[in-house]
Short mmCIF file of C-alpha atoms in Angstrom, two decimals:
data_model
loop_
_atom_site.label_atom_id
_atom_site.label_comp_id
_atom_site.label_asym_id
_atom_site.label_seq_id
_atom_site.Cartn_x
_atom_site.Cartn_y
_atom_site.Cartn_z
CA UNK A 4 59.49 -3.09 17.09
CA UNK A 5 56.70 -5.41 16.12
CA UNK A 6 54.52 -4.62 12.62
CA UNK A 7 51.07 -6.06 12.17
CA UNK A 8 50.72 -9.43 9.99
CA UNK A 9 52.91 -10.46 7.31
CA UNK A 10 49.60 -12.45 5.23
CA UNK A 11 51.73 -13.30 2.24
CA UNK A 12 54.68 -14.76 3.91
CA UNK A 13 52.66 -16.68 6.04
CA UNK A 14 50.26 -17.69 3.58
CA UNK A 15 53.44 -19.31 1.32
CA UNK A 16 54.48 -20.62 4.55
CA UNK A 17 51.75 -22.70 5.21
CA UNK A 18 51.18 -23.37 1.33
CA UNK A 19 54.94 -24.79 1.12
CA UNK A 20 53.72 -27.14 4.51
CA UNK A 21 51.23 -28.44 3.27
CA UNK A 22 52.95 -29.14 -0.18
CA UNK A 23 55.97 -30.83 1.32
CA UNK A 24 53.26 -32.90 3.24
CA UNK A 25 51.09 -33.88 0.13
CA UNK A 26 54.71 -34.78 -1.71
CA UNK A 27 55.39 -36.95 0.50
CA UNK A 28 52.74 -38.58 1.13
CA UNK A 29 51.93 -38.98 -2.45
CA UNK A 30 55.50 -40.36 -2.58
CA UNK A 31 55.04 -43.33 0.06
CA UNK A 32 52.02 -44.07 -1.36
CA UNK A 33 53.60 -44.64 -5.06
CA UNK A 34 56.30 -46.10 -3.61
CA UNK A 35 55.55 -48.19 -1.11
CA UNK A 36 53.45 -50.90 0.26
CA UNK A 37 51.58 -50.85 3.42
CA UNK A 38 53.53 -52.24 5.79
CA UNK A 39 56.68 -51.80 3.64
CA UNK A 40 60.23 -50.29 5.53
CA UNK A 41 63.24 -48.47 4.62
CA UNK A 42 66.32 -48.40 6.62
CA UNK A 43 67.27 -44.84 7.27
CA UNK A 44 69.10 -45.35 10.36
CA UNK A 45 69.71 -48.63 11.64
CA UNK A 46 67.42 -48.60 15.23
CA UNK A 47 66.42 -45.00 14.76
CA UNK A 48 65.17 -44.43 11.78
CA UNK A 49 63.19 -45.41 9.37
CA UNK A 50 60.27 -44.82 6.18
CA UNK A 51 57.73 -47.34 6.66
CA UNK A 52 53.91 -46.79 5.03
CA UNK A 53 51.12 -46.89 7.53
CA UNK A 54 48.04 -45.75 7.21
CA UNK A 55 46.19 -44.27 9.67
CA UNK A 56 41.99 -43.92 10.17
CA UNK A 57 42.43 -42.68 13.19
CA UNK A 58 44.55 -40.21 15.38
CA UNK A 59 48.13 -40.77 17.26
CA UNK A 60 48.15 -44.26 18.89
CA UNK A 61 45.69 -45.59 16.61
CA UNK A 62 42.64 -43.88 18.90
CA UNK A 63 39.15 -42.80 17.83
CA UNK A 64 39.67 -45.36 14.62
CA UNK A 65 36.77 -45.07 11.82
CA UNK A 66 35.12 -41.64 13.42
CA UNK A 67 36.11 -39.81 10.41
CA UNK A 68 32.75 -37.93 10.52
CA UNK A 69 34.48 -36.83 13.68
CA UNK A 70 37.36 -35.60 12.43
CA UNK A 71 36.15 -33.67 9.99
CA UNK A 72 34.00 -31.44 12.03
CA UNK A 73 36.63 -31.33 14.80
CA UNK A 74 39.49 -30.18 12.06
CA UNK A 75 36.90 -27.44 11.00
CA UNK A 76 36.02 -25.88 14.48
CA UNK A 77 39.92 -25.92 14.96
CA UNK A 78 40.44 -24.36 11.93
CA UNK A 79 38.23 -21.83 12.61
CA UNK A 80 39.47 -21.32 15.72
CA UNK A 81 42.91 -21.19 14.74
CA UNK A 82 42.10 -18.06 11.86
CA UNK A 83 40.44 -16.17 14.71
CA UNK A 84 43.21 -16.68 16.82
CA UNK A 85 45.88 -15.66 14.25
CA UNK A 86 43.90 -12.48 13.67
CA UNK A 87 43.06 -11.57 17.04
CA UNK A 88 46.41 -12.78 19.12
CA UNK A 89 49.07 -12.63 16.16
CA UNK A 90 48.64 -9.45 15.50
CA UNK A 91 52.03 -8.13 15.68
CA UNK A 92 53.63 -10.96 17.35
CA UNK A 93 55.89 -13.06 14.53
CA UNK A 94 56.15 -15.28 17.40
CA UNK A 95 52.47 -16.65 17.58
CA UNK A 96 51.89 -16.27 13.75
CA UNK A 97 54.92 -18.59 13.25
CA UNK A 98 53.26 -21.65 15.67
CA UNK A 99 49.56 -20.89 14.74
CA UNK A 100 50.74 -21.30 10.76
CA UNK A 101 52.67 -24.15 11.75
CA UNK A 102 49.23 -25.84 13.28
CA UNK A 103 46.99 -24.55 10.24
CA UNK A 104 49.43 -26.00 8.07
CA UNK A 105 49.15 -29.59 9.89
CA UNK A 106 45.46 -29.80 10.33
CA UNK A 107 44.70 -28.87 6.57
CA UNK A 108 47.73 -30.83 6.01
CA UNK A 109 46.16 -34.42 7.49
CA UNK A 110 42.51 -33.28 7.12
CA UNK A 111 43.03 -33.73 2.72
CA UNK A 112 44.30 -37.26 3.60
CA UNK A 113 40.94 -37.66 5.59
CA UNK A 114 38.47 -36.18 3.15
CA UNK A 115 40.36 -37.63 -0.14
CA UNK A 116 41.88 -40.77 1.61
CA UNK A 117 39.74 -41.63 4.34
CA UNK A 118 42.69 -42.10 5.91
CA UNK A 119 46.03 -40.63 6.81
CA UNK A 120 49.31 -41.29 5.55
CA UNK A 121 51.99 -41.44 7.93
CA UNK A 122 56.08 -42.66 7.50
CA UNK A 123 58.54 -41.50 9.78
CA UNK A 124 59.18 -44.20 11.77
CA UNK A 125 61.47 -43.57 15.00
CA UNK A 126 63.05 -45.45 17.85
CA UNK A 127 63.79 -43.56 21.14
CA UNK A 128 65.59 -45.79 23.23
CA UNK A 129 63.77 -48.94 21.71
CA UNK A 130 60.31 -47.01 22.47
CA UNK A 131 59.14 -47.14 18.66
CA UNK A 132 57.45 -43.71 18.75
CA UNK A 133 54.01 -44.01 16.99
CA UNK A 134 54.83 -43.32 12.91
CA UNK A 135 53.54 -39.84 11.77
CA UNK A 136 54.48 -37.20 8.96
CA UNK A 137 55.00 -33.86 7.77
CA UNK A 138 51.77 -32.43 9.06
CA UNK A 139 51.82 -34.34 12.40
CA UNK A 140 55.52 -32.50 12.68
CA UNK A 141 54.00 -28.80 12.09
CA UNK A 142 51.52 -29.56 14.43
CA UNK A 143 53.90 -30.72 17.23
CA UNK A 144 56.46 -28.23 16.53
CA UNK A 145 53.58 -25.42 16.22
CA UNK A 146 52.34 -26.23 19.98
CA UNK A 147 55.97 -26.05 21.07
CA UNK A 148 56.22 -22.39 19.85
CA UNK A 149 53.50 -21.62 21.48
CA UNK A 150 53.96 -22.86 24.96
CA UNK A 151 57.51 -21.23 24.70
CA UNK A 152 55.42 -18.02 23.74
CA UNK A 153 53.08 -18.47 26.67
CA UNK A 154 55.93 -19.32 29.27
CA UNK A 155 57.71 -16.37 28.45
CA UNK A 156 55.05 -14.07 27.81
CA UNK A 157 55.44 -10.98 29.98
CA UNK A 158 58.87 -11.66 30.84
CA UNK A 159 60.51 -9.53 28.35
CA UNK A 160 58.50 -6.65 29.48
CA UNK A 161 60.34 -7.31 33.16
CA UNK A 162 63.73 -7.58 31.41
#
């Protein structure tokens, strides 16, 4: 049985998000220099501060005017989307939080920063995976959910 929107669960949801992304950020950023690594696991993981002025892989560096306005549509987008297509569905409300949470998440760093604040630093079979944070997580994770939604939409109705 599905109910309607859960607003104040979700809401904390994406307020504990974005605080565990602020923390840490604010954390590397006392803690450590640009540039500066911590051995987490040896060839898998590790902190190191970057800082980032652009998006994953470095592109569109410097177009923070960009950014902002992008983040904004998105967020928009995202609201309307949440209260049109989550209604009732746990499932979507749970990956469109999880994407609010990461673009409010990385646009602070932007607006306060001019930058963003990225650590986790990982090795995939030597690859060294770009180094991102909290908020780049939610987002990732958040499109997951949804293309799992949107694979298996309609199928349960079959079953």
């Amino acid at each position: 049985m599905r109910k309607g929107y859960n607003v104040p669960i979700w809401s904390t949801f994406i307020i504990i998000l974005i605080a565990l992304d602020q923390l840490t950020k604010f954390l590397i950023v006392k803690s450590l220099e640009v540039g500066e690594s911590i051995k987490v696991i040896s060839n898998f993981l590790y902190i190191t501060s970057h800082r980032n002025q652009g998006a994953a892989w470095g592109i569109l560096q410097g177009k923070m005017w960009l950014f902002y306005i992008v983040t904004i549509v998105v967020l928009v987008i995202l609201f309307m989307f949440f209260k049109n297509e989550g209604y009732g569905r746990p499932d979507v409300q749970l990956g469109l939080s999880l994407l609010i949470a990461g673009s409010i998440g990385n646009f602070i760093d932007r607006l306060f920063r001019g930058e963003v604040v990225d650590f986790v630093d990982t090795y995939i079979f030597s690859y060294n995976f770009p180094i991102f944070n909290v908020a780049d997580a939610a987002l990732t994770i958040g499109v997951i959910v949804l293309i799992i939604v949107i694979l298996f939409e309609g199928k349960e109705e079959k079953a």
